[in-house]
Coordinates of C-alpha atoms in Angstrom, one line a residue:
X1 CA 159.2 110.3 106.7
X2 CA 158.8 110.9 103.0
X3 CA 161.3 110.2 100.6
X4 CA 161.1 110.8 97.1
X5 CA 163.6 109.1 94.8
X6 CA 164.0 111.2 91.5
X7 CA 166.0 109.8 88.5
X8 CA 167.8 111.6 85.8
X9 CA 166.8 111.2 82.6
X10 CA 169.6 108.8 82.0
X11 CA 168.5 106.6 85.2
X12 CA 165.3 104.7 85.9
X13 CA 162.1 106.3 86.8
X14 CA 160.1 108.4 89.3
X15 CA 159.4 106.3 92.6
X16 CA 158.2 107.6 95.6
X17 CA 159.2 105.1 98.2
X18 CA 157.6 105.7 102.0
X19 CA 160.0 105.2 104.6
X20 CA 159.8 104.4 108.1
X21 CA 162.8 105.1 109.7
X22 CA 166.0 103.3 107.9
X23 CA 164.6 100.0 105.8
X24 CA 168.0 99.1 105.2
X25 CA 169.2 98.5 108.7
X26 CA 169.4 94.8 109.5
X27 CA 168.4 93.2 112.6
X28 CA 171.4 90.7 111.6
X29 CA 175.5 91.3 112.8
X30 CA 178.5 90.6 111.2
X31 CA 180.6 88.9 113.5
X32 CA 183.8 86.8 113.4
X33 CA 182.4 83.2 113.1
X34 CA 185.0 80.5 115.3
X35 CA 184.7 76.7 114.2
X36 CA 181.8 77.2 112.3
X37 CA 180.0 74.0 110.3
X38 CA 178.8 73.9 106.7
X39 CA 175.7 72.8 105.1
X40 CA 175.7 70.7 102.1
X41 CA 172.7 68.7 100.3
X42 CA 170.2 68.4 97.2
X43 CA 167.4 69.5 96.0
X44 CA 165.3 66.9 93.4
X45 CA 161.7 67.0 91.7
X46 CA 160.0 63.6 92.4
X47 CA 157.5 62.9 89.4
X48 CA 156.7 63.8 86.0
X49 CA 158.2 67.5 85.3
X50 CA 155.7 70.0 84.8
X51 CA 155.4 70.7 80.6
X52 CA 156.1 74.1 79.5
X53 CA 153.7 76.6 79.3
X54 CA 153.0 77.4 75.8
X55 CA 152.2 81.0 74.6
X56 CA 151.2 82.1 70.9
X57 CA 153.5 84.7 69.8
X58 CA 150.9 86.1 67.8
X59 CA 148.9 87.3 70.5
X60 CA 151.9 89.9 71.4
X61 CA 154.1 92.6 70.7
X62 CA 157.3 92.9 68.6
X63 CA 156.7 88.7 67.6
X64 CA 158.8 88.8 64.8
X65 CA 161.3 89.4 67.5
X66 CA 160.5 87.6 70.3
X67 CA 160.0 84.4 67.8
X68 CA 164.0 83.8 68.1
X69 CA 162.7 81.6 71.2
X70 CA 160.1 79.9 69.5
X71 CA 159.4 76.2 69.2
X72 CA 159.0 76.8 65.6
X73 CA 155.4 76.2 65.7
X74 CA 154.4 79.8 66.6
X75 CA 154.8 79.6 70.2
X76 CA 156.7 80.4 73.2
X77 CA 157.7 77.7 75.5
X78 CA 158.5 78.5 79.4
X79 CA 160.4 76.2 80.8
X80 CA 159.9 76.8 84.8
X81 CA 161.0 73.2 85.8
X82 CA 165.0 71.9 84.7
X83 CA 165.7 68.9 86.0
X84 CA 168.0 66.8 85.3
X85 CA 168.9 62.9 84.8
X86 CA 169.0 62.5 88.6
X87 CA 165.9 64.5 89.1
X88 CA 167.8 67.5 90.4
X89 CA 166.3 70.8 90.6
X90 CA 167.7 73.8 89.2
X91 CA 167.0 77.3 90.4
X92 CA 165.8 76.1 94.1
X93 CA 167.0 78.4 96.5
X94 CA 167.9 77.1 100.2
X95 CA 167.8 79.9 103.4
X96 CA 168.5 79.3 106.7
X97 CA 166.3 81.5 109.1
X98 CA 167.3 82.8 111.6
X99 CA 170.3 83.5 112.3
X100 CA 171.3 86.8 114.0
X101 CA 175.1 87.2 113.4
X102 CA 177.4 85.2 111.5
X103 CA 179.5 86.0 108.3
X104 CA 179.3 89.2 106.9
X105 CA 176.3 89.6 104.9
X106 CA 176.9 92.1 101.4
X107 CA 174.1 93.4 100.0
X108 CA 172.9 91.9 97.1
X109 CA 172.1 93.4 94.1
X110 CA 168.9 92.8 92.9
X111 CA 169.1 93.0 89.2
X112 CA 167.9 91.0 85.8
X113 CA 168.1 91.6 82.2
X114 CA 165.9 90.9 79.7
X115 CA 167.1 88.8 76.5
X116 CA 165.9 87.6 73.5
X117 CA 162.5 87.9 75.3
X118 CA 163.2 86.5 78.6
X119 CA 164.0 87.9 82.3
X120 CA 166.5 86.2 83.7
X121 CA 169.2 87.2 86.9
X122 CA 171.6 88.9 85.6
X123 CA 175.5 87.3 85.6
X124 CA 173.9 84.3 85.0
X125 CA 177.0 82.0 83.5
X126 CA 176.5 80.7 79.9
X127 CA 176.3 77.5 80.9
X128 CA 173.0 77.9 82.7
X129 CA 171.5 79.5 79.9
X130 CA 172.0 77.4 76.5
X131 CA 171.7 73.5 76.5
X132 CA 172.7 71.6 73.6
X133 CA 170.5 68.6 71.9
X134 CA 170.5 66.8 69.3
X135 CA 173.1 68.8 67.7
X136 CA 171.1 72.5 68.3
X137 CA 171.4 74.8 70.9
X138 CA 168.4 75.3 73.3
X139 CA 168.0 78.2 75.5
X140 CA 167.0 77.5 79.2
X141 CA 165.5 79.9 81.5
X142 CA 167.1 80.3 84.3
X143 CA 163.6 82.4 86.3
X144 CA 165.2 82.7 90.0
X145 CA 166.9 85.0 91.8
X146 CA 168.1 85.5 95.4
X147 CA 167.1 88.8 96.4
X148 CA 167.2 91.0 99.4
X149 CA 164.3 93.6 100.9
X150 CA 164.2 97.1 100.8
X151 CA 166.5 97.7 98.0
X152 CA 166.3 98.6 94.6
X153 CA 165.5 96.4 91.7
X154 CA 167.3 96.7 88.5
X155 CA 166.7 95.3 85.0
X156 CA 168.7 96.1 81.9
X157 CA 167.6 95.7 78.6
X158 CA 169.9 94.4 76.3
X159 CA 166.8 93.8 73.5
X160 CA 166.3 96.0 70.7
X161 CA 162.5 96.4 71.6
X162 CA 160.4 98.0 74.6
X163 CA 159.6 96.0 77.8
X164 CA 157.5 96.7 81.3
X165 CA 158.3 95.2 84.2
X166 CA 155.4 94.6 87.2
X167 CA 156.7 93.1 90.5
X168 CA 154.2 91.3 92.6
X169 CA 154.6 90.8 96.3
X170 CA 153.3 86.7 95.3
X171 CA 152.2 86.3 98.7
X172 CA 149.5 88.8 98.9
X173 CA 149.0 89.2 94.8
X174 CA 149.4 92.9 94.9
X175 CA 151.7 95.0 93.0
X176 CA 154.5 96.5 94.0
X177 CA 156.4 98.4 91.6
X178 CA 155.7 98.9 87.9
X179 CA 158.1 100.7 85.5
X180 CA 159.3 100.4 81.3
X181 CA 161.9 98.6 80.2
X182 CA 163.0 101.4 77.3
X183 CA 165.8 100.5 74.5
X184 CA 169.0 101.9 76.3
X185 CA 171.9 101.2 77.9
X186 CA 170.5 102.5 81.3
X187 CA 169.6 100.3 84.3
X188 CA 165.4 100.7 85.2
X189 CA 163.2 100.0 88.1
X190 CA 163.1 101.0 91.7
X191 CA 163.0 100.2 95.1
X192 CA 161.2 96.9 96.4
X193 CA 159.8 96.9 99.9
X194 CA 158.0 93.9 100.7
X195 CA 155.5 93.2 103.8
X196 CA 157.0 91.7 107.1
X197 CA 157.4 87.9 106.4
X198 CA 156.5 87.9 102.6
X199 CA 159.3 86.6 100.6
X200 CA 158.1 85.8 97.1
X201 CA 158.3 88.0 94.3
X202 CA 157.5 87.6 90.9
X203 CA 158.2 89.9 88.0
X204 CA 156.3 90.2 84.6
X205 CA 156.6 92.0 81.5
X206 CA 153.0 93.9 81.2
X207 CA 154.0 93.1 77.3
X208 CA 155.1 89.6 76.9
X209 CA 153.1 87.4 79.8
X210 CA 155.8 84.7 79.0
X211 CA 158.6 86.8 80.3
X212 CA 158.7 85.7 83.9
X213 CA 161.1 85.7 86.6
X214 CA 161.1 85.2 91.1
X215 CA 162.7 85.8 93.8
X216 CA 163.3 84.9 97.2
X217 CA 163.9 87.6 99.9
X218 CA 166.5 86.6 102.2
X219 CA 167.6 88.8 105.4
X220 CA 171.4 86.9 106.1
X221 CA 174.4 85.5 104.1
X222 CA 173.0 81.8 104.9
X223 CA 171.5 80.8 101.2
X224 CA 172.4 78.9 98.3
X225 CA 170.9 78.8 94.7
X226 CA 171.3 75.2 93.5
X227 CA 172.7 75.5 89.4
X228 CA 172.3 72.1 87.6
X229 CA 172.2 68.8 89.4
X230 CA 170.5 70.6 92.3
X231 CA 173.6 70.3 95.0
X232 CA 174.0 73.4 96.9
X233 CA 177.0 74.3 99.9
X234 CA 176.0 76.4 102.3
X235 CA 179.5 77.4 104.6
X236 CA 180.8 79.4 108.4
X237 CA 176.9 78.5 109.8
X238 CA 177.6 79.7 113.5
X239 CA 177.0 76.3 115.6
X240 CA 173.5 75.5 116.6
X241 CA 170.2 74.8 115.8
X242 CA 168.1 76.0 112.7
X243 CA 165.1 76.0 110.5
X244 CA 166.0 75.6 106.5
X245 CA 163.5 76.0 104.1
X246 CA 163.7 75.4 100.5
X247 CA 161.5 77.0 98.2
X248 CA 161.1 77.3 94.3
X249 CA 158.0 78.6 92.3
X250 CA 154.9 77.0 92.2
X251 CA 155.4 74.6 94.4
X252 CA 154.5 74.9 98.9
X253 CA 158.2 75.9 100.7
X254 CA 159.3 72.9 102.9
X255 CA 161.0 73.7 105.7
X256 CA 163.2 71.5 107.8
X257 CA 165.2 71.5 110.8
X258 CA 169.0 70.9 111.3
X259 CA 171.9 70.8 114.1
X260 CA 175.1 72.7 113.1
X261 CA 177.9 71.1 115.4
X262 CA 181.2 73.2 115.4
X263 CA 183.6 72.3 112.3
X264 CA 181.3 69.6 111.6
X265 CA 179.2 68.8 107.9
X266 CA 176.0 68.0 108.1
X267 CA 173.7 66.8 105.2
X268 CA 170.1 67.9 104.3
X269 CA 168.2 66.8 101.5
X270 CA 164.8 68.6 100.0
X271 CA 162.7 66.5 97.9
X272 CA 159.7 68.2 96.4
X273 CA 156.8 66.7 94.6
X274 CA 155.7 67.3 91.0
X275 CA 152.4 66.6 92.0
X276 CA 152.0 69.1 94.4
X277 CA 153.2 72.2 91.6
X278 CA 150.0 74.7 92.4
X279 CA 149.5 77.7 90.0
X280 CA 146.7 79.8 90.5
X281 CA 143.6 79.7 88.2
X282 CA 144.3 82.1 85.8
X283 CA 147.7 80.5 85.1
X284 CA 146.3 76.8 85.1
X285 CA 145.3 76.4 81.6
X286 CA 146.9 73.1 80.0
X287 CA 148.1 74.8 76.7
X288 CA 147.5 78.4 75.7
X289 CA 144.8 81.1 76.1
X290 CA 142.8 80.8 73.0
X291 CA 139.9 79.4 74.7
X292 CA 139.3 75.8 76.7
X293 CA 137.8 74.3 73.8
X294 CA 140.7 75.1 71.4
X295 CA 142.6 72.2 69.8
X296 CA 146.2 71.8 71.8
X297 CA 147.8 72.0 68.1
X298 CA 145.5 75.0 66.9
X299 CA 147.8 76.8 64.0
X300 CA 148.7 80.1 65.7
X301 CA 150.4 81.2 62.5
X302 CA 149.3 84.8 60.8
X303 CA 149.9 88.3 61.6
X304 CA 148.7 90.9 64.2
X305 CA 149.1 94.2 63.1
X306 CA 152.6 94.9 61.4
X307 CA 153.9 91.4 63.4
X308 CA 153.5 88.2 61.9
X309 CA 154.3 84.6 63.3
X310 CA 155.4 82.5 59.7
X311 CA 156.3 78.4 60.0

């Protein structure tokens, strides 16, 4: 069955979105959960964190802008790794799979804005946002969101300059939807339907290569997105056995397995390895794309067009 999806032009876009039957029924059942147990642990980076991918502002769109987020120095710092003093990972995200029936499972609303440059999930408190150091405020990325298949995506400007968003199923590199990011107060996007057992999406802003932002698709209420410290709660699992993966981006899911007893708390721990962060080839470069032979502290100061990046 063909289904076209048409938007006013107050909404989002045009999408035409092939369906096969009904994407949004779920497998999964809401049931009343008896004596159920409760999941708690932490999630921590072992190593060196990752440094922060560095991106000349000069080299895009609207810089005088999008410089509000610059180190200063002309560039654009993304931050994919916040960790904190006890090595706690923010933005992992912790599923258990599956479980059939359980707690009833609301749909989530898959939606991020874009400020001051960045995508982030929206609703994201303030607290997970700004940092404060040395006296100034810093603003932190939060890049993850947990997300759910076969419904729409959503991002909402609240910038005063145009954006594009391109969503890539990560696991087979393709793209899945691609839409603009106007100046408005509308919502824009579309519908996000994803391969049988591919669960990591990564969006983009076909304008500013540092605006990035994932998400993991989950397919029952059993997840947890662990904020600062990395400690996440995960409560009413049915009794029983389960796998549990934790997963955050760039670095190999680990998945582990656990024994729910009834009214019991049990503990489970993830502990991923900075040395294992992969990125593929075109992302790998140590400092910026101005070439491999470029000095790391190359002046990226001047103008492009009618945008200039000043000290």
């Amino acid at each position: 069955m063909k289904t076209v999806v048409r938007l006013s032009a107050f909404g989002v876009l045009l999408a035409t979105v092939f369906l096969s039957g009904n994407p949004r029924a779920r497998a999964y059942q809401a049931v009343r959960v008896i004596n159920g147990g409760t999941l708690t642990g932490k999630v921590t980076l072992k190593g060196d964190i990752p440094e922060p991918r560095a991106f000349p502002i000069v080299l895009y769109a609207f810089g005088t802008y999008c410089k509000k987020i610059s180190d200063g120095k002309g560039h654009v710092l993304l931050r994919e790794f916040n960790v904190d003093d006890g090595a706690g990972l923010q933005d992992a995200v912790i599923s258990v799979q599956g479980v059939e029936k359980g707690k009833r499972f609301h749909h989530i609303r898959n939606e991020y804005v874009s400020t001051n440059c960045m995508f982030h999930p929206a609703k994201v408190p303030d607290n997970e946002q700004f940092e404060v150091h040395d006296g100034k405020m810093h603003h932190v990325h939060p890049l993850v969101a947990v997300m759910e298949n076969h419904q729409p995506l959503y991002v909402g400007n609240r910038d005063p300059i145009l954006h594009n968003g391109q969503v890539y199923q990560k696991e087979r590199g393709n793209r899945v939807l691609n839409f603009p990011v106007p100046v408005s107060q509308g919502l824009h996007g579309g519908y996000v339907h994803f391969d049988s057992g591919n669960r990591i999406l990564e969006m983009i802003c076909g304008m500013h290569e540092f605006m990035q932002a994932w998400g993991w698709m989950v397919d029952n209420p059993y997840y947890a997105k662990t904020k600062k410290g990395g400690a996440f709660t995960i409560d009413e699992l049915p009794p029983g056995t389960y796998k549990v993966t934790a997963w955050h981006p760039h670095l190999k899911p680990i998945e582990k397995e656990v024994t729910v007893v009834p009214g019991g708390t049990v503990s489970l721990d993830f502990e991923f390895d900075a040395q294992t962060v992969h990125r593929p080839y075109y992302e790998s470069q140590k400092w910026f794309r101005i070439g491999p032979e470029s000095d790391p502290y190359v002046d990226v100061t001047g103008c492009e067009g009618p945008f200039c990046v000043t000290r």
